Coordinates of C-alpha atoms in Angstrom, one line a residue:
Chain A
N1 CA 1.7 -1.0 14.0
A2 CA -1.7 -2.7 12.8
G3 CA -2.3 0.7 11.2
V4 CA -6.1 1.0 10.7
T5 CA -8.6 -1.5 12.8
Q6 CA -12.1 -1.6 12.3
T7 CA -14.5 -3.7 14.0
P8 CA -16.7 -5.7 13.5
K9 CA -15.8 -7.4 9.7
F10 CA -19.4 -8.6 8.8
Q11 CA -22.4 -7.6 10.6
V12 CA -26.2 -8.2 9.5
L13 CA -29.0 -6.0 10.9
K14 CA -32.8 -5.7 10.7
T15 CA -34.5 -2.9 9.6
G16 CA -34.7 0.1 11.9
Q17 CA -31.9 -1.5 14.3
S18 CA -28.9 0.6 15.1
M19 CA -25.2 0.3 15.4
T20 CA -21.7 1.4 16.0
L21 CA -18.7 1.1 13.7
Q22 CA -15.3 1.2 15.5
C23 CA -12.3 2.1 13.6
A24 CA -8.9 3.0 15.4
Q25 CA -5.6 4.0 13.5
D26 CA -1.7 3.8 15.0
M27 CA 0.0 6.1 13.2
N28 CA -0.6 9.1 15.0
H29 CA -2.6 10.6 12.1
N30 CA -5.0 13.5 12.1
S31 CA -7.5 13.4 9.5
M32 CA -10.2 10.3 9.4
Y33 CA -13.0 9.3 7.2
W34 CA -15.9 6.9 6.7
Y35 CA -16.4 6.0 3.1
R36 CA -19.1 3.0 1.7
Q37 CA -18.5 1.8 -1.3
D38 CA -21.4 0.1 -3.0
P39 CA -21.3 -1.8 -6.5
G40 CA -20.3 0.3 -9.6
M41 CA -20.6 3.5 -7.4
G42 CA -16.5 3.8 -6.3
L43 CA -15.6 4.7 -2.9
R44 CA -18.2 7.6 -1.7
L45 CA -17.2 9.9 1.8
I46 CA -20.0 9.7 4.4
Y47 CA -18.1 11.8 7.1
Y48 CA -14.8 12.8 7.6
S49 CA -12.6 14.4 10.7
A50 CA -9.9 16.5 9.2
S51 CA -8.7 16.8 13.2
E52 CA -9.6 15.6 16.7
G53 CA -12.4 17.6 17.9
T54 CA -13.8 18.2 14.2
T55 CA -16.3 16.5 11.9
D56 CA -17.8 17.2 8.8
K57 CA -20.8 16.0 6.4
G58 CA -19.2 14.3 2.7
E59 CA -20.8 13.3 0.1
V60 CA -23.6 10.8 1.4
P61 CA -24.3 12.0 5.5
N62 CA -27.8 11.3 5.8
G63 CA -28.5 8.2 8.2
Y64 CA -25.4 8.3 9.6
N65 CA -23.5 10.4 12.9
V66 CA -19.9 10.5 13.6
S67 CA -18.1 10.8 16.8
R68 CA -14.0 11.2 17.1
L69 CA -13.7 9.9 20.6
N70 CA -9.8 11.4 20.3
K71 CA -6.7 11.1 18.2
R72 CA -7.0 7.4 17.4
E73 CA -10.8 6.7 17.0
F74 CA -13.3 7.4 14.9
S75 CA -16.7 5.9 15.1
L76 CA -19.8 5.7 12.6
R77 CA -22.9 5.3 14.1
L78 CA -26.6 3.8 12.1
E79 CA -29.4 5.0 14.3
S80 CA -32.3 3.2 12.5
A81 CA -30.6 1.1 9.5
A82 CA -32.2 0.7 6.2
P83 CA -31.7 -1.6 3.2
S84 CA -30.4 1.1 1.4
Q85 CA -27.2 1.3 3.6
T86 CA -26.4 -2.5 2.6
S87 CA -22.8 -1.5 2.1
V88 CA -19.4 -2.1 2.5
Y89 CA -17.4 0.4 4.9
F90 CA -14.2 1.7 4.7
C91 CA -12.3 3.5 7.7
A92 CA -9.4 5.5 6.5
S93 CA -6.8 7.6 8.4
S94 CA -4.0 10.2 6.8
P95 CA -1.5 12.3 8.1
G96 CA -3.6 15.8 6.9
P97 CA -6.3 16.4 4.5
Q98 CA -4.2 16.8 1.6
Y99 CA -2.1 13.6 1.6
E100 CA -2.5 10.0 1.0
Q101 CA -4.7 7.9 2.9
Y102 CA -4.8 4.4 4.7
F103 CA -7.2 2.1 5.0
G104 CA -8.9 -0.6 7.2
P105 CA -10.0 -3.7 5.8
G106 CA -13.9 -2.8 5.8
T107 CA -17.1 -4.0 7.4
R108 CA -19.5 -5.7 5.2
L109 CA -23.1 -4.5 6.8
T110 CA -26.3 -6.2 5.3
V111 CA -29.3 -4.6 6.3
T112 CA -32.3 -7.2 5.7
Chain B
R1 CA -19.9 14.6 -15.7
K2 CA -18.2 13.2 -12.8
E3 CA -15.4 15.0 -11.7
V4 CA -12.5 11.6 -11.7
E5 CA -13.4 9.4 -15.1
Q6 CA -11.8 6.3 -15.4
D7 CA -12.8 3.5 -18.3
P8 CA -14.0 1.1 -16.5
G9 CA -12.2 -1.9 -18.8
P10 CA -11.7 -4.3 -17.8
F11 CA -8.4 -4.6 -19.5
N12 CA -7.6 -8.5 -20.3
V13 CA -3.7 -9.0 -21.2
P14 CA -0.9 -11.2 -21.0
E15 CA 1.8 -12.1 -18.7
G16 CA 4.7 -9.7 -19.8
A17 CA 2.5 -7.1 -21.3
T18 CA 2.6 -3.2 -20.9
V19 CA -0.6 -1.6 -20.3
A20 CA -1.7 2.2 -19.5
F21 CA -4.7 3.6 -17.8
N22 CA -5.7 7.0 -18.2
C23 CA -7.7 8.6 -15.7
T24 CA -9.4 12.5 -16.4
Y25 CA -10.4 15.1 -13.8
S26 CA -12.1 18.3 -14.3
N27 CA -11.0 20.7 -11.7
S28 CA -7.9 22.4 -12.8
A29 CA -7.7 23.3 -8.7
S30 CA -7.0 19.7 -7.9
Q31 CA -3.7 19.8 -6.1
S32 CA -2.7 16.2 -5.4
F33 CA -3.1 12.7 -7.1
F34 CA -2.7 9.2 -6.1
W35 CA -3.1 5.8 -7.5
Y36 CA -4.4 2.9 -5.4
R37 CA -5.0 -0.7 -6.1
Q38 CA -8.1 -2.8 -4.5
D39 CA -7.9 -6.7 -4.9
C40 CA -11.4 -8.5 -5.2
R41 CA -13.4 -7.6 -1.4
K42 CA -10.6 -6.1 -0.2
E43 CA -9.3 -2.4 1.1
P44 CA -7.6 0.4 -1.2
K45 CA -4.3 0.5 -0.9
L46 CA -1.4 3.0 -2.1
L47 CA 0.1 2.5 -5.1
M48 CA 2.1 5.6 -5.9
S49 CA 1.5 9.3 -5.6
V50 CA 1.4 11.3 -8.7
Y51 CA 4.2 13.7 -8.8
S52 CA 4.3 16.8 -11.8
S53 CA 7.5 15.4 -13.4
G54 CA 6.2 11.9 -12.9
N55 CA 7.5 9.1 -11.3
E56 CA 8.6 5.8 -11.0
D57 CA 8.2 2.8 -8.8
G58 CA 9.8 -0.3 -10.2
R59 CA 7.6 -1.7 -13.1
F60 CA 5.2 1.0 -12.7
T61 CA 5.4 4.9 -14.2
A62 CA 2.9 7.8 -13.0
Q63 CA 2.8 10.5 -15.1
L64 CA 0.6 14.2 -14.6
N65 CA -0.6 16.3 -17.4
R66 CA -2.0 19.3 -15.8
A67 CA -2.7 21.0 -18.8
S68 CA -4.7 18.3 -20.5
Q69 CA -6.0 17.3 -16.8
Y70 CA -5.3 13.6 -17.0
I71 CA -3.2 11.5 -15.0
S72 CA -1.8 7.8 -16.7
L73 CA -0.6 4.7 -15.0
L74 CA 1.7 2.6 -17.3
I75 CA 2.9 -1.2 -15.5
R76 CA 5.4 -2.7 -17.8
D77 CA 5.9 -6.5 -18.0
S78 CA 2.8 -7.6 -15.9
K79 CA 2.7 -10.6 -13.6
L80 CA -0.6 -12.1 -12.6
S81 CA -0.4 -10.8 -9.4
D82 CA -1.2 -7.1 -10.8
S83 CA -5.1 -8.4 -11.5
A84 CA -7.1 -5.9 -9.3
T85 CA -9.0 -2.8 -9.9
Y86 CA -6.4 0.3 -10.3
L87 CA -8.2 3.6 -8.7
C88 CA -7.7 7.3 -9.6
V89 CA -7.5 9.7 -6.9
V90 CA -7.7 13.5 -7.0
N91 CA -7.4 15.6 -4.1
R92 CA -8.3 19.3 -4.4
G93 CA -7.1 20.4 -1.7
G94 CA -8.8 18.9 1.7
G95 CA -10.0 15.7 2.8
F96 CA -13.9 16.2 1.8
K97 CA -12.3 16.9 -1.5
T98 CA -10.5 13.8 -2.4
I99 CA -12.3 12.0 -5.1
F100 CA -11.8 8.6 -6.0
G101 CA -12.6 7.1 -9.5
A102 CA -14.7 4.1 -9.9
G103 CA -11.6 2.1 -11.1
T104 CA -10.3 0.3 -13.8
R105 CA -10.3 -3.4 -13.8
L106 CA -7.1 -5.6 -14.8
F107 CA -6.9 -8.7 -15.7
V108 CA -3.1 -10.3 -16.2
K109 CA -3.7 -13.8 -18.0
A110 CA -0.9 -16.4 -17.9

């Protein structure tokens, strides 16, 4: 039982490049989330999916897109990376929107 | 004013000490509450949920005061391994409505 897995663990991009961060959970959770964490800022919600087939914007969605591929998988895409997107990205899942969330190990992204 | 506020610390305590963290929230419609711990360069991990009647898990006690809109976490008999950042989390009833505090750093020293 792996919980929440994320790939890749580390990534360096040049400005303007694109990439997709992958997330999968094996807990049969309905809801999934993408956060970014910057020093001194705490966790900020980028996008979330309350259930399979739905996605909604969070606090900081600009520059990102998401896909809820199926119940297990929720991907985050950066279409044209910018230095301001240098951050640690965490994926999380929960049984439902009001319940506790379980986090993946994170992706450390640097955009130069 | 932030919706969820925590004292950033750091709190520096000796092993065996008792330490308490408070967290205030501004939205009275908040429905569920949690404490997470986050180790350096790691993901946040659920420490405990916080119930209206208060709850305890070993050396950890969490309490909720709805009237004053704060939650607290008490750690007794601190261990070196308790050194981490503790995040207060408040849910207003939906996925987009989960707000994480910025965290309180704890250092436990031998």
